[in-house]
Short mmCIF file of C-alpha atoms and ligand atoms in Angstrom, two decimals:
data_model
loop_
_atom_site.label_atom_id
_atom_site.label_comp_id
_atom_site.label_asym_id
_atom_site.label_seq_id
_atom_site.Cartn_x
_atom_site.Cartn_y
_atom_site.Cartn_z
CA UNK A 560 -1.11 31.59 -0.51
CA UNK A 561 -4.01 30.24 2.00
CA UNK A 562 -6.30 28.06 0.15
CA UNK A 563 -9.64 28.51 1.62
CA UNK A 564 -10.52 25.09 -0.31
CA UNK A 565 -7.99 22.57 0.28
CA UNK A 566 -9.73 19.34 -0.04
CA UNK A 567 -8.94 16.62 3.02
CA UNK A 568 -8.98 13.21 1.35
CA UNK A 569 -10.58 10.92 4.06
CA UNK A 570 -9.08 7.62 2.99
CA UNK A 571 -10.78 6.08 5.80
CA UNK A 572 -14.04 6.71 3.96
CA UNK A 573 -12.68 5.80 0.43
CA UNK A 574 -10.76 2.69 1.75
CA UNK A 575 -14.79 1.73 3.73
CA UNK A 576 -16.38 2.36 0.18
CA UNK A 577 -14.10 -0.09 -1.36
CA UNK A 578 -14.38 -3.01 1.23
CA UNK A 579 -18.01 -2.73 1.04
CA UNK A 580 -17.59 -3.61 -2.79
CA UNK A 581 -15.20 -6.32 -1.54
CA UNK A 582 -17.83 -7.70 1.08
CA UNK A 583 -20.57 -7.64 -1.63
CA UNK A 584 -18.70 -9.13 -4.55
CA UNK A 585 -17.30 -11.83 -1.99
CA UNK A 586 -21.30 -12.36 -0.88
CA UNK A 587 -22.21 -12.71 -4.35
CA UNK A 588 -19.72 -15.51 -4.62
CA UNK A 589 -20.97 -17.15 -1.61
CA UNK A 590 -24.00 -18.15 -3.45
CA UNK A 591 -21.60 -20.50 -5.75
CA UNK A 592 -19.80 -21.96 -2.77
CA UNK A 593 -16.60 -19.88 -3.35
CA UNK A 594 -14.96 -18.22 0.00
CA UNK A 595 -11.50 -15.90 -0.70
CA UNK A 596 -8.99 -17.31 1.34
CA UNK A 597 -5.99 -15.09 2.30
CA UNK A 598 -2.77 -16.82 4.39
CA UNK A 599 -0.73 -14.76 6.72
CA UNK A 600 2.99 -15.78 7.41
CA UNK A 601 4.96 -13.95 10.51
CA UNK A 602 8.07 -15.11 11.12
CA UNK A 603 8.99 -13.81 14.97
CA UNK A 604 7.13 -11.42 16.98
CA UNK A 605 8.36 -8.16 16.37
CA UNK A 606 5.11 -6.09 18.37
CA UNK A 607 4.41 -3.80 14.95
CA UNK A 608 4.15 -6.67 13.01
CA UNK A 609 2.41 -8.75 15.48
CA UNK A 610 -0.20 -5.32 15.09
CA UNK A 611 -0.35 -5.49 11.31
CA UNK A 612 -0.66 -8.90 10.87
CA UNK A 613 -3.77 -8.52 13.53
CA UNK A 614 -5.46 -6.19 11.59
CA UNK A 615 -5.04 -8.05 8.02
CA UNK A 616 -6.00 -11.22 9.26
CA UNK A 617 -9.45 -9.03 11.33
CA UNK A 618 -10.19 -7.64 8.65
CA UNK A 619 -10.00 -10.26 5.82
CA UNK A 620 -12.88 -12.13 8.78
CA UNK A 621 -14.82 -9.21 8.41
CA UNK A 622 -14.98 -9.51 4.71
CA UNK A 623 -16.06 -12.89 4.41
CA UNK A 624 -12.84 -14.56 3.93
CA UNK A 625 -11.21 -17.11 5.10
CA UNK A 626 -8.34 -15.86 7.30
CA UNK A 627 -5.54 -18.20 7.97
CA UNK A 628 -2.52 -17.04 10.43
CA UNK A 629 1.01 -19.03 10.54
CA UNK A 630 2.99 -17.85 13.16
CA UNK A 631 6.39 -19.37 13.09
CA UNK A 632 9.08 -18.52 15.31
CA UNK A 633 12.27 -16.28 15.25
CA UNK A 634 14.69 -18.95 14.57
CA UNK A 635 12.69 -20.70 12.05
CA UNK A 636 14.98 -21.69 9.06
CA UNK A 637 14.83 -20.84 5.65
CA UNK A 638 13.87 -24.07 4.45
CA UNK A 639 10.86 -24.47 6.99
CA UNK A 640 9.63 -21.44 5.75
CA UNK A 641 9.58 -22.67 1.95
CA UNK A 642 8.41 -25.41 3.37
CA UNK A 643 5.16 -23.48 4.79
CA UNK A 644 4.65 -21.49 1.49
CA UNK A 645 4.79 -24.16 -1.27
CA UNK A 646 2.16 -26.00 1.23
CA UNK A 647 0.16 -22.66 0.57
CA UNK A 648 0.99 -22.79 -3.21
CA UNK A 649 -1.11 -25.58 -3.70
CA UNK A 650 -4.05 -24.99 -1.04
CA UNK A 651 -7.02 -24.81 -2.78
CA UNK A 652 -8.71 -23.24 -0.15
CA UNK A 653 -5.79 -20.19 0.07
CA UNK A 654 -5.90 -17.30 -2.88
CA UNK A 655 -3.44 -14.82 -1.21
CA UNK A 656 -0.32 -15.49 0.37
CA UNK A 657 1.73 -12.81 2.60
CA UNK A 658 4.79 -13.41 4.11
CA UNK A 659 4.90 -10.59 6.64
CA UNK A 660 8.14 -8.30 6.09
CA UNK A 661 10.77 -7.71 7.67
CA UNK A 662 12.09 -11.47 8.36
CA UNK A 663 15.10 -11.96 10.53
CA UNK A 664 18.51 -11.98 9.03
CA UNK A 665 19.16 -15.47 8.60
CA UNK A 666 16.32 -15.57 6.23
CA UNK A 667 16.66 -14.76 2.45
CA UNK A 668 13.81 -12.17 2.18
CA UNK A 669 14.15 -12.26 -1.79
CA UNK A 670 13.80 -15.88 -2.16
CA UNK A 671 11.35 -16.21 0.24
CA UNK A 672 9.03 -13.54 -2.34
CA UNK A 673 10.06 -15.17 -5.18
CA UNK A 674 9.16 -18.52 -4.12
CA UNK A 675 5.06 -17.15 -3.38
CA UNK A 676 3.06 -18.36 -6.74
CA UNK A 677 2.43 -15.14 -8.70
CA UNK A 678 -1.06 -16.10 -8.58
CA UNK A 679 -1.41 -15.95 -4.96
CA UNK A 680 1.16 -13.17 -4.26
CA UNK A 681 -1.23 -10.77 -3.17
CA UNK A 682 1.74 -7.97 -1.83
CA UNK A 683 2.65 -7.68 -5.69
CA UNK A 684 6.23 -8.32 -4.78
CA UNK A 685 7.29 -11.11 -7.13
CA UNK A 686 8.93 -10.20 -10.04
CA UNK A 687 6.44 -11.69 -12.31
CA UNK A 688 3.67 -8.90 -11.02
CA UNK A 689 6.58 -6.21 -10.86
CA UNK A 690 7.09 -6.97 -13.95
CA UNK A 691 3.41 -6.84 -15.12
CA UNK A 692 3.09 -3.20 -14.03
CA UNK A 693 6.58 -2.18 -14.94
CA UNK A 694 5.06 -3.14 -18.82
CA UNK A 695 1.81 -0.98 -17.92
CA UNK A 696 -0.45 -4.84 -17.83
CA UNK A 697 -2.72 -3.72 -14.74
CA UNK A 698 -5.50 -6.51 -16.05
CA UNK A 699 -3.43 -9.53 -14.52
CA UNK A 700 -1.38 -9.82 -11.82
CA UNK A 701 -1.32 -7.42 -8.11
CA UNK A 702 -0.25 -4.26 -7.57
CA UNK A 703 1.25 -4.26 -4.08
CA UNK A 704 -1.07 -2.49 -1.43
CA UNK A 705 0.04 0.62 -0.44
CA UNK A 706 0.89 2.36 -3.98
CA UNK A 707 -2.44 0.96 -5.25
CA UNK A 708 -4.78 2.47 -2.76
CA UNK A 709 -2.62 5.73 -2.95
CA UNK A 710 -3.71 5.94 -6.92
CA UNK A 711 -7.03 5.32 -5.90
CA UNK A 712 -7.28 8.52 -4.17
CA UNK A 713 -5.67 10.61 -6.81
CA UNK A 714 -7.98 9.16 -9.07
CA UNK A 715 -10.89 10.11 -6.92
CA UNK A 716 -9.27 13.86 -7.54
CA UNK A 717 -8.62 13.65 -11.00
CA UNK A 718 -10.18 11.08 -12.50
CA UNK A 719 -8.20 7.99 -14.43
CA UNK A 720 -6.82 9.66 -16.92
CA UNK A 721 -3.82 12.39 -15.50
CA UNK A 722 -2.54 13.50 -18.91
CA UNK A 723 -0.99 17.08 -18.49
CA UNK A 724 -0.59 16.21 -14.90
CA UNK A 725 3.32 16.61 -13.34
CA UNK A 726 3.76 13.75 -10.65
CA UNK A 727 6.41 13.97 -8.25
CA UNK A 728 6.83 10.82 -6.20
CA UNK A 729 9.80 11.17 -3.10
CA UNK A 730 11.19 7.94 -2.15
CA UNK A 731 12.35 4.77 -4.76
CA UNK A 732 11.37 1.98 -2.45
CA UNK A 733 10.43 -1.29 -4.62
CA UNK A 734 7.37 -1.53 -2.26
CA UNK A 735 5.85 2.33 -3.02
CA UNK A 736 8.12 4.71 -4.59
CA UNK A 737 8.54 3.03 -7.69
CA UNK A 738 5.59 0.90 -8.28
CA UNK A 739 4.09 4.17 -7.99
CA UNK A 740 5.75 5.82 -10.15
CA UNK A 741 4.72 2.99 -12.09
CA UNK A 742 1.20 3.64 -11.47
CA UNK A 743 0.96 7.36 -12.37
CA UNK A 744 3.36 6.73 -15.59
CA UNK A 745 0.50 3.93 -16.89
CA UNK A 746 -2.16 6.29 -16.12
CA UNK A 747 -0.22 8.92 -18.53
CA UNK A 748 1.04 11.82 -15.95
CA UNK A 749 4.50 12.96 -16.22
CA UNK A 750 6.86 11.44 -13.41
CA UNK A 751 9.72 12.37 -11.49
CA UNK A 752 11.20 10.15 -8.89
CA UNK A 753 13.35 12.34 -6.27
CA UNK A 754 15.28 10.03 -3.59
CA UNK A 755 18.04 10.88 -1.14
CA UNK A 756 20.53 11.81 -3.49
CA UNK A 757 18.24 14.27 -5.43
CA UNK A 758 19.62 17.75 -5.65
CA UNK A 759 17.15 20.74 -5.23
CA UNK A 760 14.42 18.17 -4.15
CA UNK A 761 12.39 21.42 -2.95
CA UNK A 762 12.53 22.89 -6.44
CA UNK A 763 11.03 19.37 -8.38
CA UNK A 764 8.18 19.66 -6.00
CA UNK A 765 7.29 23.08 -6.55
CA UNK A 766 6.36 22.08 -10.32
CA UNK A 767 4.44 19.03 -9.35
CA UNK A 768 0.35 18.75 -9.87
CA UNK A 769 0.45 15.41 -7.97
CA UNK A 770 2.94 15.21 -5.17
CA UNK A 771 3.48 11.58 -3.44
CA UNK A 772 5.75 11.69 -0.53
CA UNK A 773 7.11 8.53 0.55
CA UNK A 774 10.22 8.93 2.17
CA UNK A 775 10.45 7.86 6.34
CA UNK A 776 11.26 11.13 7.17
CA UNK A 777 9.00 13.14 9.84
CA UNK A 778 7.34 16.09 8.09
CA UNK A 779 9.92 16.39 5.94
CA UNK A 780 8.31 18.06 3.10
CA UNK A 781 6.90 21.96 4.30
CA UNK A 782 4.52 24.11 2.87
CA UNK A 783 6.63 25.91 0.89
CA UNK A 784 7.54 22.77 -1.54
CA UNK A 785 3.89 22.39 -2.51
CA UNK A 786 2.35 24.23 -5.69
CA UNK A 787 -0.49 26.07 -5.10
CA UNK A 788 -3.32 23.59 -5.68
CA UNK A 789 -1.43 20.58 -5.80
CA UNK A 790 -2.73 17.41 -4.75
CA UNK A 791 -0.14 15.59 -1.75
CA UNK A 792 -0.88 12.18 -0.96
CA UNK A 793 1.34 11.03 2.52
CA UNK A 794 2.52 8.00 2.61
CA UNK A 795 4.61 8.49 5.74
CA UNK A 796 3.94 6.91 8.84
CA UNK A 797 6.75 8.68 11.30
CA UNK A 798 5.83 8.03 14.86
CA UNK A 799 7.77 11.23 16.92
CA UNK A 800 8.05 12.02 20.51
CA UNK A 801 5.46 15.00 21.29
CA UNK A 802 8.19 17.76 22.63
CA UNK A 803 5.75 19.37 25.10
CA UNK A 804 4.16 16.41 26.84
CA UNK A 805 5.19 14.32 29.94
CA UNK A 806 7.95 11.80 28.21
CA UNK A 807 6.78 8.90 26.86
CA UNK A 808 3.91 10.30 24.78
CA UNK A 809 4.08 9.69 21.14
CA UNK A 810 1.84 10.93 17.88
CA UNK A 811 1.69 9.95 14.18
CA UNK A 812 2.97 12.42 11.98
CA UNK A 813 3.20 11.50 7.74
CA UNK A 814 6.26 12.90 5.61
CA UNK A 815 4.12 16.14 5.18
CA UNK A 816 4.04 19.08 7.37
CA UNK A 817 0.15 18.75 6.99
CA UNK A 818 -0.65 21.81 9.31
CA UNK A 819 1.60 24.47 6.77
CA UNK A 820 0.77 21.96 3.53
CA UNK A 821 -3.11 22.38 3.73
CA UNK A 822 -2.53 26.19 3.45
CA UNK A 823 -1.56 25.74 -0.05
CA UNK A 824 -2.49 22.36 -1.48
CA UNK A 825 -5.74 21.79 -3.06
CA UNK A 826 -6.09 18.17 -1.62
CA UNK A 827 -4.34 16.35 0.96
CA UNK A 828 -4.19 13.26 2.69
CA UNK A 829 -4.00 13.24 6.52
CA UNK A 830 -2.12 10.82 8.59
CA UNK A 831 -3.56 9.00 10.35
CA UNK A 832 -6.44 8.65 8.16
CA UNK A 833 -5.13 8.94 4.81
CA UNK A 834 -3.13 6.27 2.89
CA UNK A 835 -3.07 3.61 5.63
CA UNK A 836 -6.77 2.61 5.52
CA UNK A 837 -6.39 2.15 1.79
CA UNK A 838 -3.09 -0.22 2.23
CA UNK A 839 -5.41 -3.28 4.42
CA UNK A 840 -8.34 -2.46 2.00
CA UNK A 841 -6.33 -2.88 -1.35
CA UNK A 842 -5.18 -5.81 0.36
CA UNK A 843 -8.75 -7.55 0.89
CA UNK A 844 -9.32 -6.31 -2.82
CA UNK A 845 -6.24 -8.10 -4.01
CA UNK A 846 -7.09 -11.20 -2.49
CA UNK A 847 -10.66 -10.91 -3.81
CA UNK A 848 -9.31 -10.63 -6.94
CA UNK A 849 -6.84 -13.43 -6.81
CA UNK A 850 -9.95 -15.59 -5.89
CA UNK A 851 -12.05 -14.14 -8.38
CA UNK A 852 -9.20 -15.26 -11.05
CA UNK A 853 -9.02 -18.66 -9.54
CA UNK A 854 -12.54 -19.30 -10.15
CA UNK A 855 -12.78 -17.99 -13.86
CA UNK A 856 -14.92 -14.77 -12.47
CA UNK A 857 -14.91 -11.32 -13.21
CA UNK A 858 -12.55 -8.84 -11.01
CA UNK A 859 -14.45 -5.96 -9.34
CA UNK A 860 -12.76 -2.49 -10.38
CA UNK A 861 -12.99 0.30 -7.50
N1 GUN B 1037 5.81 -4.87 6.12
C1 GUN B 1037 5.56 -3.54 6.00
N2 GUN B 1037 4.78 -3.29 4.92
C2 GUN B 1037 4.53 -4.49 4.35
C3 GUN B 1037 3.78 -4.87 3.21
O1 GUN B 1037 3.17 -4.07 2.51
N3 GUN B 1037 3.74 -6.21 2.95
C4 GUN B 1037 4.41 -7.11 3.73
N4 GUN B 1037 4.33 -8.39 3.37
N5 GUN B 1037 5.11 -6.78 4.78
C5 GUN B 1037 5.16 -5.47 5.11
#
């Protein structure tokens, strides 16, 4: 069934509309001498994460913030690292930390979260803020980036409250899949989360309302998996070879077969375009936020 309607989310424009709140709440703050700080750790210089840390650290200056950038190198140990963060723990000047993921083998990735203050651990990883949102408490605490700014575009669909609504989230990731599921659960949808060892994965997302694809797989999910009129955010970011070109050239493609999914879905998100604009700009909100906290203020809602 064509759907003359089907709505493109432009999460560019929702993700601008929320960092302008961010840059005016962090103005207004100015006036009392307080400055969001957000610290950046990369450990090694792997060239995408060279990219995203780039772009986080840009676009925190462009807010207002104050941007601070440790680069450490490849063989760093474990202990410097700890080191680096408990310095960052107690900086009065830093309100968000993130330690830029992944880190190189010799490192203990899970200690390394845990050892961020929950107060400053603006990804949401720690298992004090999983915890938070695993018990529905969205008041306190972060939601990590991604999952946050996806919910913020199905809300622009349909509003907080998705009661009635079946949610189908593909993928069980601890940094989107299920903090998402999270997410939808709280705001009182039904939820489903398929993974890799799903049977009949096509079937689950015929019935869903809200379908959240988050799986690392190249269009993965066709047309013919999406109910009529469903809403399908795209988390995936699959960079493919482009089979016609002179070798070499590359384009983004989501989890979504976006040209045969906008035939039937009511909304979707594009990629590029869609969920990754939200992911840096939930990020600048979280570390307003953190601030905000630190100082005894009131947290902006978006
Ligand atoms: N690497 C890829 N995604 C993320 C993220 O959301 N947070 C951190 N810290 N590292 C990442």
């Amino acid at each position: 069934m064509r759907r003359i309607g089907c709505r493109v989310i432009s999460g560019k424009e929702i993700a601008e509309s929320v960092l302008d709140r961010v840059k005016a709440h962090t103005c207004s703050l100015a006036v009392d001498g307080i400055r969001p700080g957000l610290a950046v750790v990369i450990v090694g210089s792997d060239p995408a994460s060279q990219v995203y840390v780039a772009s986080k650290a840009k676009k925190a200056d462009e807010c207002g913030f104050l941007s601070i950038k440790h680069e450490l190198s490849e063989d760093v140990s474990e202990a410097k690292l700890l080191e680096v963060i408990e310095s960052l723990n107690f900086d009065l000047s830093v309100h968000g930390i993130l330690v830029q993921l992944p880190l190189p083998g010799h490192i203990n990735t899970g200690k390394v979260i845990q050892s961020i203050s929950p107060e400053k651990d603006v990804d949401g990883f720690h298992f004090m803020n999983v915890g938070r949102l695993g018990t529905g408490v969205l008041d306190s605490g972060f939601v990590p980036c991604t999952p946050a700014g996806a919910m913020i575009l199905i809300q622009r669909i349909h509003g907080q409250d998705l009661s009635g609504l079946q949610a189908v989230v593909l993928g069980r990731s601890n940094i989107v899949g299920k903090p998402m599921a999270n997410l939808l659960l709280t705001a009182n949808s039904t939820v489903t989360v398929a993974h890799s060892k799903t049977p009949n994965v096509e079937a689950l997302c015929r019935q869903a309302d809200i379908l959240v694809a988050a799986v690392g797989h190249p269009e993965m999910v066709r047309a013919d998996w999406i109910k009529p009129g469903a809403t399908v955010i795209d988390v995936g970011i699959n960079r493919i070879g482009v089979r016609e070109a002179i070798s070499g050239t590359t384009r983004l493609v989501g989890d979504v077969d976006f040209d045969g999914a906008v035939e039937r879905a009511g909304a979707i998100t594009p990629v590029p375009g869609g969920v990754g604009p939200m992911t840096i700009a939930m990020l600048m909100a979280n570390t307003l936020s953190a601030a905000c906290r630190a100082h005894g203020r009131s947290v902006p809602s978006y």
